[in-house]
Amino acid sequence: MAFLAVPLIGLLTKVSWGTLWQDLTTPVALDALKLSLVCSLWATGLSLILGVPLAWVLARTQLPGRNLVRALAILPMVLPPVVGGVALLLAFGRDGLLGRPLYSLFGIQFPFTTAGAVLAETFVAMPFLIITVEAALHSMDGRYEEAAANLGAGRWRTFRHVTLPIIAPSLIAGAALTWARALGEFGATITFAGNIQGRTQTLPLAVYLELQSNEGVAIAMSLALLTFSIVVLVALRGRWLGAIRR
Amino acid sequence: MSLDAEISVAVGEFELHLDLDVADGEVVAVLGPNGSGKTTLLRTLAGLQPLSSGHITLDGRVLDDPAAKVLVAPESRQCGMIFQDYLLFPHLTAVANVAFGLRSRGTNKSEANGRALKWLGRMEVAHRAQAKPHQLSGGEAQRVALARVLATDPQLLLLDEPMAALDAGARGAVRHQLRRHLAAFTGACVLVTHDPLDAAAIADRLVIIEAGRITQQGTLKEITTRPRSSYIAGLMGLNLLSASASGTTIVLANGATLEAASRANGETLVVIAPQSISLHLDRPDGSPRNMWPTRVSEIHLIGDRARVLLGDPVPVAAEITAISLAELGLTEGSPVWASVKATQVDTFPANGGQ
């Protein structure tokens, strides 16, 4: 318990409350804050767009090789993020497997761009969404979908108007976890997208950099990240209780 | 012939083989013990379980025929199914649940809502239109589920244990309601149940299945008089009497009268479960609506239960525990008082519900 609490107390006692606002509104902190919000929300959105259909395929179809797909989808959760960053670089870097044709044909490049930061965060955070949604689909009573089909609803209408609303609490919880993970992403982002203020320097990267030069700003930004985490925890708690009460 | 099905399906180790024909306007009850294949039968008809061989034809349209490689998807069939616990969508109001099928078939929103409300009205639950499923009583939920399915204008109606989700107290009344609502349905109807009272109340014809095969079919009376398996004999150990009713008073063929709780008129079948008949040595206290002195004609012991056949004026069987039998000290020929509550005397039109 103390082991868990002491670091938090340590952080809170070091905060210089008087200059907190000043520290948070320095250009470095403001840029990082803005970029972090933009990137993490994009990453959450991308995870929803890609992850929900994937979770549905894993939970509801007899696709051969499902277990392999599931393993691949979950891998980034257990993979050291730095390795994820290296892998992304080898795939989407300018000389990468996909990066080279993308760059030469369309002029699209990911390293050292905000899109790269979004990609890195999505790669690391999406598994949280996939496992939450897949678990929700498995635990949901599949006969609701049969009832919808029986009433004449096709697959898409069934999914949109029956499945999604029924798993909504889990979907929201999964999205919140994904967002929190994306917000805290460090290793893959710095390896793949670099550390450029205003373009790829998200809050965790800025904290790491500022800690060497300007401890006050680093601590202020850490406090901001801590606040986001607590907000997610409290929001999820309400959601979970709400789900139980229904 | 509206539904013409020759069903052969294997689910894991279990196999179901049976032929089923149901005419328009006919209600067929499928009775069987747990695991006999009742629900599987409904699932094949609804398209949720493909046939292994055989065919399903509804109003001349082939829905499933593996030999001809025809399999119509559930959403493209007109087979409305009432699931065992109704499966109303928990996030939608009653009226939105009913409108769902219409919307799925392309009706626009305002018209779907209007028609949904009309159906709720016909099922006498219009006042619950804005309620969520968890706020509905079992009987209300059943009627919303019925409205939801009937609104899609099915050619075949499938009911999977429609009474199982109700508590015992509500069953009698709901059974009569369901019977009334189904009478207005013009398509074919298949009702699955394990309760012979449901079958007696609602169906025109009974099909008994055991271990995936039909063991007997016919009218309630035919099956009760000549049960062909021990399961059917046990299931149908009901007392079935022909009588004529006027209001709540029932006059048997020999002139004896009984009081029922619900009203009926004309030729009537009276059904009394043997367990609901009590036996006493003296005239019972209190005021059961039906009591009469009689004599024991036969006693059959079945495990720890005793089936006591009574003589005139009301020739019925009572089922009591072997312990009660010993306490009462009854033997064949003993005088005895029998009593039964009016609420346990069920009446159904004698012609089986046409």
Coordinates of C-alpha atoms in Angstrom, one line a residue:
Chain A
M1 CA 0.0 0.0 0.0
A2 CA 2.7 2.4 1.0
F3 CA 4.7 1.3 -2.0
L4 CA 1.8 2.4 -4.1
A5 CA 1.1 5.6 -2.3
V6 CA 4.6 7.0 -1.5
P7 CA 5.5 8.0 -5.1
L8 CA 2.2 9.8 -5.5
I9 CA 2.7 11.7 -2.2
G10 CA 6.2 12.4 -3.4
L11 CA 4.9 14.0 -6.5
L12 CA 2.3 16.0 -4.7
T13 CA 4.7 17.4 -2.1
K14 CA 7.1 18.6 -4.8
V15 CA 4.4 20.5 -6.7
S16 CA 5.1 24.3 -6.4
W17 CA 1.4 25.3 -6.1
G18 CA 2.2 29.0 -6.4
T19 CA 3.8 28.8 -9.8
L20 CA 1.6 25.9 -11.1
W21 CA -0.5 28.0 -13.5
Q22 CA 2.7 29.7 -14.8
D23 CA 4.4 26.3 -15.3
L24 CA 1.4 24.9 -17.1
T25 CA 1.2 27.8 -19.5
T26 CA 4.8 27.8 -20.6
P27 CA 4.9 27.3 -24.4
V28 CA 6.5 23.8 -24.0
A29 CA 3.7 22.7 -21.6
L30 CA 0.9 24.3 -23.6
D31 CA 2.1 22.7 -26.9
A32 CA 2.5 19.3 -25.2
L33 CA -0.9 19.5 -23.6
K34 CA -2.7 20.5 -26.8
L35 CA -0.8 17.9 -28.8
S36 CA -1.5 15.2 -26.2
L37 CA -5.2 15.8 -26.3
V38 CA -5.3 15.9 -30.1
C39 CA -3.2 12.8 -30.5
S40 CA -4.9 10.7 -27.8
L41 CA -8.4 11.6 -29.1
W42 CA -7.4 10.7 -32.6
A43 CA -5.8 7.4 -31.4
T44 CA -9.0 6.6 -29.5
G45 CA -11.1 7.4 -32.5
L46 CA -8.9 5.2 -34.8
S47 CA -9.0 2.4 -32.2
L48 CA -12.8 2.6 -32.2
I49 CA -13.0 2.6 -36.0
L50 CA -10.6 -0.3 -36.4
G51 CA -11.0 -2.1 -33.1
V52 CA -14.7 -2.5 -32.8
P53 CA -15.1 -4.3 -36.2
L54 CA -12.1 -6.5 -35.4
A55 CA -13.6 -7.4 -31.9
W56 CA -16.9 -8.2 -33.6
V57 CA -15.1 -10.5 -36.2
L58 CA -13.2 -12.2 -33.3
A59 CA -16.3 -12.7 -31.2
R60 CA -19.0 -13.5 -33.8
T61 CA -17.5 -15.2 -36.8
Q62 CA -15.8 -18.5 -37.4
L63 CA -13.0 -16.9 -39.3
P64 CA -10.1 -19.4 -39.6
G65 CA -7.0 -18.2 -37.8
R66 CA -9.0 -16.2 -35.3
N67 CA -6.7 -17.1 -32.5
L68 CA -3.7 -15.9 -34.4
V69 CA -5.4 -12.6 -35.2
R70 CA -6.4 -12.2 -31.6
A71 CA -2.8 -12.8 -30.5
L72 CA -1.5 -10.2 -32.9
A73 CA -4.1 -7.7 -31.8
I74 CA -3.2 -8.2 -28.1
L75 CA 0.6 -8.4 -28.6
P76 CA 1.2 -4.6 -28.3
M77 CA -0.1 -4.8 -24.8
V78 CA 2.7 -7.0 -23.6
L79 CA 5.3 -5.8 -26.1
P80 CA 7.8 -3.2 -24.7
P81 CA 6.6 0.0 -26.3
V82 CA 10.2 0.8 -27.6
V83 CA 10.1 -2.4 -29.6
G84 CA 6.7 -1.4 -30.9
G85 CA 8.3 1.9 -32.0
V86 CA 11.1 0.1 -33.7
A87 CA 8.7 -2.2 -35.5
L88 CA 6.6 0.8 -36.6
L89 CA 9.7 2.5 -37.9
L90 CA 10.6 -0.6 -39.9
A91 CA 7.1 -0.7 -41.4
F92 CA 6.1 2.9 -41.8
G93 CA 9.5 4.7 -41.7
R94 CA 10.6 6.3 -44.9
D95 CA 12.6 3.2 -45.8
G96 CA 10.0 0.9 -44.3
L97 CA 8.0 -1.9 -45.8
L98 CA 4.9 0.3 -46.3
G99 CA 6.5 3.6 -45.6
R100 CA 8.6 3.7 -48.8
P101 CA 5.7 3.2 -51.3
L102 CA 3.5 5.6 -49.2
Y103 CA 6.2 8.3 -49.4
S104 CA 7.2 7.8 -53.0
L105 CA 3.6 7.5 -54.3
F106 CA 1.7 9.9 -52.1
G107 CA 4.4 11.9 -50.3
I108 CA 3.0 10.6 -47.0
Q109 CA 5.4 10.1 -44.1
F110 CA 4.9 9.3 -40.5
P111 CA 8.2 9.7 -38.6
F112 CA 8.5 13.2 -37.1
T113 CA 4.9 14.0 -37.8
T114 CA 1.8 14.3 -35.6
A115 CA 0.3 11.5 -37.7
G116 CA 3.2 9.3 -36.6
A117 CA 2.5 10.1 -33.0
V118 CA -1.1 9.2 -33.5
L119 CA -0.1 5.9 -35.2
A120 CA 2.2 5.0 -32.3
E121 CA -0.4 5.7 -29.7
T122 CA -3.1 3.8 -31.6
F123 CA -0.7 0.8 -32.0
V124 CA -0.1 0.6 -28.3
A125 CA -3.6 1.5 -27.0
M126 CA -5.9 -0.3 -29.3
P127 CA -5.6 -3.7 -27.7
F128 CA -7.3 -2.3 -24.6
L129 CA -10.4 -1.5 -26.7
I130 CA -10.3 -4.8 -28.6
I131 CA -10.2 -7.0 -25.5
T132 CA -12.9 -5.0 -23.6
V133 CA -15.3 -5.0 -26.6
E134 CA -14.6 -8.7 -27.4
A135 CA -15.3 -9.7 -23.8
A136 CA -18.5 -7.6 -23.8
L137 CA -19.6 -9.3 -27.0
H138 CA -18.9 -12.7 -25.6
S139 CA -20.8 -12.0 -22.3
M140 CA -23.8 -10.5 -24.0
D141 CA -26.7 -12.8 -24.6
G142 CA -26.4 -13.6 -28.3
R143 CA -30.1 -14.4 -28.6
Y144 CA -30.8 -10.7 -28.7
E145 CA -29.1 -10.7 -32.1
E146 CA -31.2 -13.7 -33.1
A147 CA -34.3 -11.9 -32.0
A148 CA -33.3 -8.9 -34.1
A149 CA -32.7 -11.2 -37.2
N150 CA -36.0 -12.9 -36.5
L151 CA -37.7 -9.4 -36.8
G152 CA -36.1 -8.8 -40.1
A153 CA -33.0 -6.9 -39.2
G154 CA -29.9 -7.5 -41.3
R155 CA -26.4 -7.8 -39.7
W156 CA -25.6 -4.1 -39.8
R157 CA -28.9 -3.0 -38.4
T158 CA -28.7 -5.6 -35.7
F159 CA -25.2 -4.5 -34.8
R160 CA -26.0 -0.7 -34.9
H161 CA -29.4 -0.9 -33.1
V162 CA -29.1 -3.9 -30.8
T163 CA -25.5 -5.0 -30.2
L164 CA -23.9 -1.6 -29.8
P165 CA -26.5 -0.2 -27.3
I166 CA -26.3 -3.3 -25.2
I167 CA -22.5 -3.3 -25.0
A168 CA -22.3 0.5 -24.8
P169 CA -21.2 0.6 -21.1
S170 CA -18.3 -1.7 -21.9
L171 CA -17.5 0.2 -25.1
I172 CA -17.3 3.5 -23.2
A173 CA -15.1 1.8 -20.5
G174 CA -12.9 0.4 -23.2
A175 CA -12.6 3.7 -25.0
A176 CA -11.7 5.5 -21.7
L177 CA -9.0 2.9 -21.0
T178 CA -7.7 3.3 -24.5
W179 CA -7.6 7.0 -24.2
A180 CA -5.7 6.9 -20.9
R181 CA -3.2 4.5 -22.4
A182 CA -2.7 6.7 -25.5
L183 CA -2.3 9.8 -23.3
G184 CA 0.5 8.1 -21.4
E185 CA 2.3 6.6 -24.4
F186 CA 6.0 7.3 -24.3
G187 CA 8.3 4.6 -25.7
A188 CA 6.7 3.9 -29.1
T189 CA 6.1 7.6 -29.8
I190 CA 9.6 8.8 -29.0
T191 CA 11.1 5.9 -31.0
F192 CA 8.9 6.2 -34.0
A193 CA 7.8 9.8 -34.2
G194 CA 10.6 11.6 -32.4
N195 CA 10.4 14.4 -29.9
I196 CA 9.6 17.6 -31.7
Q197 CA 7.8 20.3 -29.8
G198 CA 4.4 21.0 -31.2
R199 CA 4.5 18.1 -33.6
T200 CA 5.3 14.9 -31.8
Q201 CA 6.2 16.0 -28.3
T202 CA 3.3 14.8 -26.2
L203 CA 3.0 15.4 -22.4
P204 CA 5.0 12.3 -21.3
L205 CA 7.8 13.2 -23.8
A206 CA 7.8 16.8 -22.6
V207 CA 7.9 15.7 -18.9
Y208 CA 10.9 13.5 -19.6
L209 CA 12.8 16.3 -21.4
E210 CA 11.9 19.1 -19.0
L211 CA 12.9 17.0 -16.0
Q212 CA 16.5 17.5 -17.1
S213 CA 16.2 21.3 -17.4
N214 CA 13.1 22.7 -15.7
E215 CA 11.8 20.5 -13.0
G216 CA 8.9 22.7 -12.0
V217 CA 7.3 22.5 -15.5
A218 CA 7.9 18.7 -15.6
I219 CA 6.2 18.3 -12.2
A220 CA 3.3 20.5 -13.3
M221 CA 2.8 18.5 -16.4
S222 CA 3.0 15.2 -14.4
L223 CA 0.2 16.6 -12.2
A224 CA -1.9 17.3 -15.3
L225 CA -1.4 13.6 -16.4
L226 CA -2.2 12.4 -12.9
T227 CA -5.4 14.4 -13.0
F228 CA -6.5 12.9 -16.3
S229 CA -5.9 9.4 -14.9
I230 CA -8.0 10.2 -11.8
V231 CA -10.8 11.6 -14.0
V232 CA -10.8 8.4 -16.1
L233 CA -10.8 6.2 -12.9
V234 CA -13.7 8.1 -11.4
A235 CA -15.7 8.2 -14.7
L236 CA -15.2 4.4 -15.1
R237 CA -16.2 3.8 -11.6
G238 CA -19.5 5.6 -12.1
R239 CA -19.9 3.7 -15.4
W240 CA -19.3 0.3 -13.8
L241 CA -21.6 1.0 -10.9
G242 CA -24.2 2.3 -13.4
A243 CA -23.8 -0.9 -15.4
I244 CA -24.4 -3.0 -12.3
R245 CA -27.4 -1.1 -11.3
R246 CA -29.2 -1.4 -14.6
Chain B
M1 CA -51.3 -26.6 -45.9
S2 CA -49.3 -23.6 -44.7
L3 CA -46.3 -25.1 -43.1
D4 CA -44.9 -28.3 -44.5
A5 CA -41.7 -29.4 -42.8
E6 CA -39.6 -32.6 -42.9
I7 CA -36.9 -31.9 -40.4
S8 CA -33.7 -33.7 -39.9
V9 CA -30.9 -32.0 -38.0
A10 CA -28.0 -33.0 -35.9
V11 CA -26.6 -30.7 -33.2
G12 CA -23.5 -32.3 -31.7
E13 CA -24.7 -35.7 -30.4
F14 CA -28.3 -34.8 -30.6
E15 CA -30.5 -35.7 -33.6
L16 CA -34.0 -34.5 -34.4
H17 CA -36.1 -36.2 -37.0
L18 CA -39.8 -35.3 -37.5
D19 CA -42.4 -34.3 -40.0
L20 CA -44.7 -31.4 -39.1
D21 CA -47.6 -29.9 -41.1
V22 CA -49.5 -27.0 -39.7
A23 CA -52.5 -25.4 -41.5
D24 CA -53.3 -21.7 -41.6
G25 CA -55.1 -20.7 -38.4
E26 CA -54.1 -23.9 -36.6
V27 CA -52.2 -23.9 -33.4
V28 CA -50.0 -26.9 -32.8
A29 CA -48.5 -27.5 -29.4
V30 CA -45.2 -29.4 -29.3
L31 CA -44.8 -31.0 -25.9
G32 CA -41.8 -32.9 -24.7
P33 CA -39.4 -33.3 -21.8
N34 CA -36.3 -31.1 -21.5
G35 CA -33.7 -31.9 -24.2
S36 CA -36.3 -33.6 -26.4
G37 CA -35.6 -31.1 -29.2
K38 CA -38.5 -28.7 -28.8
T39 CA -36.4 -25.5 -29.0
T40 CA -34.2 -27.0 -31.8
L41 CA -37.3 -27.5 -33.8
L42 CA -38.3 -23.9 -33.5
R43 CA -34.8 -22.7 -34.3
T44 CA -34.8 -24.7 -37.6
L45 CA -38.2 -23.2 -38.5
A46 CA -36.9 -19.7 -37.7
G47 CA -33.7 -20.3 -39.7
L48 CA -31.4 -20.0 -36.7
Q49 CA -30.4 -23.7 -37.1
P50 CA -29.9 -25.0 -40.7
L51 CA -31.3 -28.5 -41.5
S52 CA -29.0 -31.4 -42.2
S53 CA -31.5 -32.9 -44.6
G54 CA -35.3 -32.6 -45.3
H55 CA -37.1 -29.4 -46.2
I56 CA -39.1 -26.6 -44.7
T57 CA -41.8 -25.0 -47.0
L58 CA -44.0 -22.2 -45.9
D59 CA -47.0 -21.1 -48.1
G60 CA -45.3 -22.8 -51.0
R61 CA -42.0 -21.0 -50.5
V62 CA -39.0 -23.2 -49.8
L63 CA -37.1 -21.8 -46.8
D64 CA -34.6 -24.6 -46.2
D65 CA -33.7 -27.5 -48.4
P66 CA -30.1 -28.7 -48.1
A67 CA -30.4 -31.1 -51.1
A68 CA -31.4 -28.1 -53.3
K69 CA -28.9 -25.8 -51.6
V70 CA -31.7 -23.4 -50.5
L71 CA -31.4 -21.7 -47.1
V72 CA -33.3 -18.5 -46.5
A73 CA -31.7 -16.3 -43.8
P74 CA -33.7 -15.7 -40.6
E75 CA -34.2 -12.0 -41.5
S76 CA -35.7 -12.9 -44.8
R77 CA -38.3 -15.3 -43.4
Q78 CA -41.8 -14.4 -42.2
C79 CA -41.5 -16.6 -39.1
G80 CA -42.1 -14.5 -36.0
M81 CA -40.7 -16.1 -32.8
I82 CA -41.5 -15.4 -29.2
F83 CA -38.4 -16.4 -27.3
Q84 CA -38.6 -18.1 -23.9
D85 CA -37.8 -15.0 -21.9
Y86 CA -39.2 -12.7 -24.6
L87 CA -35.8 -11.0 -25.3
L88 CA -37.3 -7.5 -25.5
F89 CA -34.4 -5.2 -26.3
P90 CA -33.5 -3.8 -22.9
H91 CA -32.4 -0.3 -24.1
L92 CA -35.7 0.3 -26.1
T93 CA -39.1 1.3 -24.8
A94 CA -42.0 -1.1 -25.4
V95 CA -43.2 0.9 -28.4
A96 CA -39.7 1.1 -29.9
N97 CA -39.4 -2.7 -29.4
V98 CA -42.6 -3.2 -31.5
A99 CA -41.5 -0.6 -34.1
F100 CA -38.1 -2.4 -34.5
G101 CA -39.3 -5.1 -36.9
L102 CA -41.3 -2.6 -39.0
R103 CA -38.3 -0.3 -39.2
S104 CA -36.1 -3.3 -40.2
R105 CA -38.5 -4.0 -43.1
G106 CA -38.3 -0.4 -44.3
T107 CA -41.3 1.3 -42.8
N108 CA -40.6 5.0 -42.0
K109 CA -40.3 6.1 -38.4
S110 CA -43.6 7.8 -37.8
E111 CA -45.6 5.2 -39.5
A112 CA -43.8 2.4 -37.7
N113 CA -44.5 4.1 -34.4
G114 CA -48.1 4.6 -35.2
R115 CA -48.5 0.9 -36.2
A116 CA -46.5 -0.2 -33.1
L117 CA -48.9 1.8 -30.9
K118 CA -51.9 0.2 -32.6
W119 CA -50.5 -3.3 -32.0
L120 CA -49.8 -2.5 -28.3
G121 CA -53.4 -1.3 -28.1
R122 CA -54.7 -4.6 -29.6
M123 CA -52.6 -6.5 -27.0
E124 CA -54.0 -4.2 -24.3
V125 CA -50.7 -2.8 -23.3
A126 CA -50.9 0.6 -25.0
H127 CA -50.6 2.3 -21.6
R128 CA -47.1 0.8 -21.2
A129 CA -45.8 2.1 -24.5
Q130 CA -43.1 4.2 -22.9
A131 CA -42.0 1.7 -20.3
K132 CA -38.6 -0.1 -20.6
P133 CA -38.7 -3.9 -20.6
H134 CA -37.4 -4.1 -17.0
Q135 CA -40.4 -2.1 -15.8
L136 CA -43.0 -4.5 -17.3
S137 CA -44.6 -7.4 -15.5
G138 CA -44.2 -10.9 -17.0
G139 CA -47.6 -10.8 -18.6
E140 CA -47.1 -7.3 -20.0
A141 CA -43.7 -8.3 -21.4
Q142 CA -45.3 -11.3 -23.1
R143 CA -47.9 -9.1 -24.8
V144 CA -45.3 -6.6 -25.9
A145 CA -43.3 -9.5 -27.4
L146 CA -46.4 -10.8 -29.1
A147 CA -47.2 -7.3 -30.5
R148 CA -43.5 -7.0 -31.7
V149 CA -43.7 -10.2 -33.6
L150 CA -47.3 -9.8 -34.9
A151 CA -46.5 -6.3 -36.2
T152 CA -44.1 -7.8 -38.7
D153 CA -47.0 -9.7 -40.2
P154 CA -45.6 -13.3 -39.9
Q155 CA -46.9 -16.2 -41.9
L156 CA -45.7 -18.5 -39.1
L157 CA -45.8 -17.8 -35.4
L158 CA -43.4 -19.7 -33.1
L159 CA -43.7 -19.6 -29.4
D160 CA -41.0 -21.0 -27.2
E161 CA -42.3 -21.8 -23.7
P162 CA -44.3 -18.5 -23.5
M163 CA -45.4 -19.2 -19.9
A164 CA -42.1 -20.3 -18.5
A165 CA -41.0 -16.8 -17.5
L166 CA -44.2 -16.1 -15.5
D167 CA -44.8 -16.9 -11.9
A168 CA -47.4 -19.5 -11.2
G169 CA -50.0 -17.1 -9.9
A170 CA -50.1 -15.1 -13.2
R171 CA -50.2 -18.1 -15.5
G172 CA -53.9 -19.0 -15.6
A173 CA -55.0 -15.5 -16.5
V174 CA -52.1 -15.0 -19.0
R175 CA -52.9 -18.3 -20.6
H176 CA -56.5 -17.2 -21.4
Q177 CA -55.3 -13.9 -22.7
L178 CA -52.7 -15.5 -25.0
R179 CA -55.4 -17.9 -26.3
R180 CA -57.6 -15.0 -27.1
H181 CA -54.8 -13.1 -28.9
L182 CA -53.7 -16.1 -30.8
A183 CA -57.3 -16.8 -32.0
A184 CA -57.1 -13.7 -34.1
F185 CA -53.9 -14.8 -35.8
T186 CA -54.6 -16.2 -39.3
G187 CA -51.2 -17.9 -40.0
A188 CA -49.8 -21.2 -38.8
C189 CA -48.7 -21.3 -35.2
V190 CA -46.3 -23.7 -33.4
L191 CA -46.2 -23.5 -29.6
V192 CA -43.5 -25.3 -27.6
T193 CA -44.2 -26.1 -24.0
H194 CA -43.7 -28.7 -21.3
D195 CA -46.9 -27.9 -19.6
P196 CA -50.0 -29.8 -20.7
L197 CA -52.2 -27.1 -19.4
D198 CA -50.7 -24.6 -21.9
A199 CA -51.3 -27.1 -24.6
A200 CA -54.9 -27.7 -23.5
A201 CA -55.6 -24.0 -23.2
I202 CA -54.1 -22.8 -26.5
A203 CA -53.6 -25.6 -29.0
D204 CA -55.8 -27.3 -31.5
R205 CA -53.5 -30.3 -31.9
L206 CA -50.7 -31.8 -29.8
V207 CA -47.4 -33.2 -31.0
I208 CA -45.4 -35.1 -28.4
I209 CA -41.7 -35.4 -29.0
E210 CA -39.2 -37.5 -27.0
A211 CA -35.5 -37.7 -27.8
G212 CA -35.9 -36.0 -31.1
R213 CA -38.8 -38.0 -32.5
I214 CA -42.6 -37.8 -32.4
T215 CA -44.1 -40.4 -30.1
Q216 CA -47.7 -39.4 -30.4
Q217 CA -49.9 -36.7 -32.0
G218 CA -53.5 -35.8 -32.0
T219 CA -56.1 -33.9 -30.1
L220 CA -55.8 -33.5 -26.3
K221 CA -58.7 -35.9 -25.8
E222 CA -57.2 -38.6 -28.0
I223 CA -53.8 -38.4 -26.3
T224 CA -55.2 -38.3 -22.8
T225 CA -57.4 -41.3 -23.4
R226 CA -54.7 -43.4 -25.1
P227 CA -51.2 -42.3 -24.0
R228 CA -48.6 -44.2 -26.0
S229 CA -45.6 -43.8 -23.7
S230 CA -45.0 -43.6 -20.0
Y231 CA -43.8 -40.0 -20.4
I232 CA -47.1 -39.1 -22.0
A233 CA -49.1 -41.0 -19.4
G234 CA -47.3 -39.1 -16.6
L235 CA -47.6 -35.8 -18.5
M236 CA -51.2 -36.3 -19.3
G237 CA -52.3 -37.6 -16.0
L238 CA -54.7 -34.8 -16.0
N239 CA -58.4 -35.1 -15.2
L240 CA -60.3 -34.3 -18.3
L241 CA -64.1 -34.1 -18.1
S242 CA -66.8 -33.2 -20.7
A243 CA -69.3 -30.7 -19.4
S244 CA -71.4 -27.8 -20.3
A245 CA -70.8 -24.4 -18.6
S246 CA -72.9 -21.4 -17.9
G247 CA -70.9 -18.6 -16.3
T248 CA -68.7 -20.1 -13.6
T249 CA -71.0 -23.1 -13.0
I250 CA -70.1 -26.3 -14.8
V251 CA -72.5 -29.2 -15.2
L252 CA -71.0 -32.6 -15.8
A253 CA -72.7 -35.2 -18.0
N254 CA -74.1 -37.0 -14.9
G255 CA -75.6 -33.9 -13.5
A256 CA -72.9 -33.1 -10.9
T257 CA -71.8 -29.5 -10.7
L258 CA -68.4 -27.8 -10.2
E259 CA -67.5 -24.1 -9.7
A260 CA -64.7 -22.6 -11.8
A261 CA -63.0 -19.2 -11.3
S262 CA -63.2 -18.1 -14.9
R263 CA -66.4 -17.8 -17.0
A264 CA -67.3 -20.0 -19.9
N265 CA -70.4 -20.9 -21.8
G266 CA -71.6 -24.0 -23.8
E267 CA -69.8 -27.3 -24.4
T268 CA -66.6 -27.3 -22.3
L269 CA -63.6 -29.4 -21.4
V270 CA -62.8 -29.3 -17.7
V271 CA -59.2 -29.9 -16.7
I272 CA -58.2 -30.5 -13.1
A273 CA -54.7 -31.4 -12.1
P274 CA -54.7 -34.4 -9.8
Q275 CA -52.3 -32.6 -7.4
S276 CA -54.9 -29.9 -6.8
I277 CA -57.5 -32.3 -5.4
S278 CA -57.4 -32.7 -1.6
L279 CA -58.8 -35.7 0.3
H280 CA -60.2 -35.6 3.8
L281 CA -61.9 -38.1 6.1
D282 CA -64.5 -35.7 7.3
R283 CA -66.3 -32.8 5.7
P284 CA -63.5 -30.2 5.3
D285 CA -63.5 -26.9 7.2
G286 CA -63.1 -23.6 5.5
S287 CA -64.8 -23.0 2.2
P288 CA -63.3 -24.7 -0.8
R289 CA -65.8 -23.9 -3.5
N290 CA -66.0 -27.5 -4.6
M291 CA -66.3 -30.4 -2.2
W292 CA -68.2 -33.7 -2.3
P293 CA -68.3 -37.0 -0.6
T294 CA -67.3 -40.0 -2.6
R295 CA -65.6 -43.4 -2.5
V296 CA -62.1 -44.5 -3.4
S297 CA -62.3 -46.9 -6.4
E298 CA -58.6 -47.6 -7.0
I299 CA -55.2 -46.7 -5.5
H300 CA -51.9 -46.7 -7.5
L301 CA -48.6 -46.1 -5.8
I302 CA -46.0 -44.4 -8.0
G303 CA -42.8 -44.0 -6.0
D304 CA -43.7 -41.8 -3.0
R305 CA -46.9 -40.5 -4.6
A306 CA -50.2 -42.1 -4.6
R307 CA -52.8 -41.8 -7.4
V308 CA -56.3 -42.2 -5.9
L309 CA -59.1 -42.8 -8.3
L310 CA -62.5 -41.6 -7.1
G311 CA -65.9 -42.8 -8.0
D312 CA -69.1 -40.8 -8.7
P313 CA -70.2 -38.1 -8.7
V314 CA -67.0 -36.6 -10.1
P315 CA -64.8 -39.4 -11.6
V316 CA -61.3 -38.0 -11.2
A317 CA -57.9 -39.0 -9.9
A318 CA -56.3 -37.3 -7.0
E319 CA -52.6 -37.3 -6.4
I320 CA -51.4 -37.2 -2.8
T321 CA -48.2 -38.3 -1.1
A322 CA -47.8 -41.8 0.1
I323 CA -47.5 -40.4 3.7
S324 CA -50.8 -38.7 3.5
L325 CA -52.3 -41.9 2.1
A326 CA -51.1 -43.8 5.1
E327 CA -52.3 -41.0 7.5
L328 CA -55.7 -41.1 5.9
G329 CA -55.7 -44.8 6.1
L330 CA -57.5 -45.1 2.7
T331 CA -58.1 -48.4 0.9
E332 CA -60.2 -49.3 -2.1
G333 CA -63.8 -48.6 -1.2
S334 CA -63.2 -46.2 1.7
P335 CA -65.5 -43.2 2.0
V336 CA -63.7 -39.9 1.6
W337 CA -64.3 -36.2 1.0
A338 CA -62.7 -34.6 -2.0
S339 CA -62.2 -30.8 -2.4
V340 CA -60.7 -28.6 -5.0
K341 CA -60.5 -24.8 -5.3
A342 CA -62.4 -23.0 -8.0
T343 CA -59.2 -21.5 -9.3
Q344 CA -57.8 -25.0 -10.0
V345 CA -60.7 -25.9 -12.2
D346 CA -59.8 -24.9 -15.7
T347 CA -62.3 -24.8 -18.6
F348 CA -61.7 -24.8 -22.3
P349 CA -64.2 -24.9 -25.2
A350 CA -64.8 -28.5 -26.1
N351 CA -63.9 -28.2 -29.8
G352 CA -60.3 -27.4 -29.0
G353 CA -60.3 -23.7 -29.7
Q354 CA -61.5 -23.3 -33.2

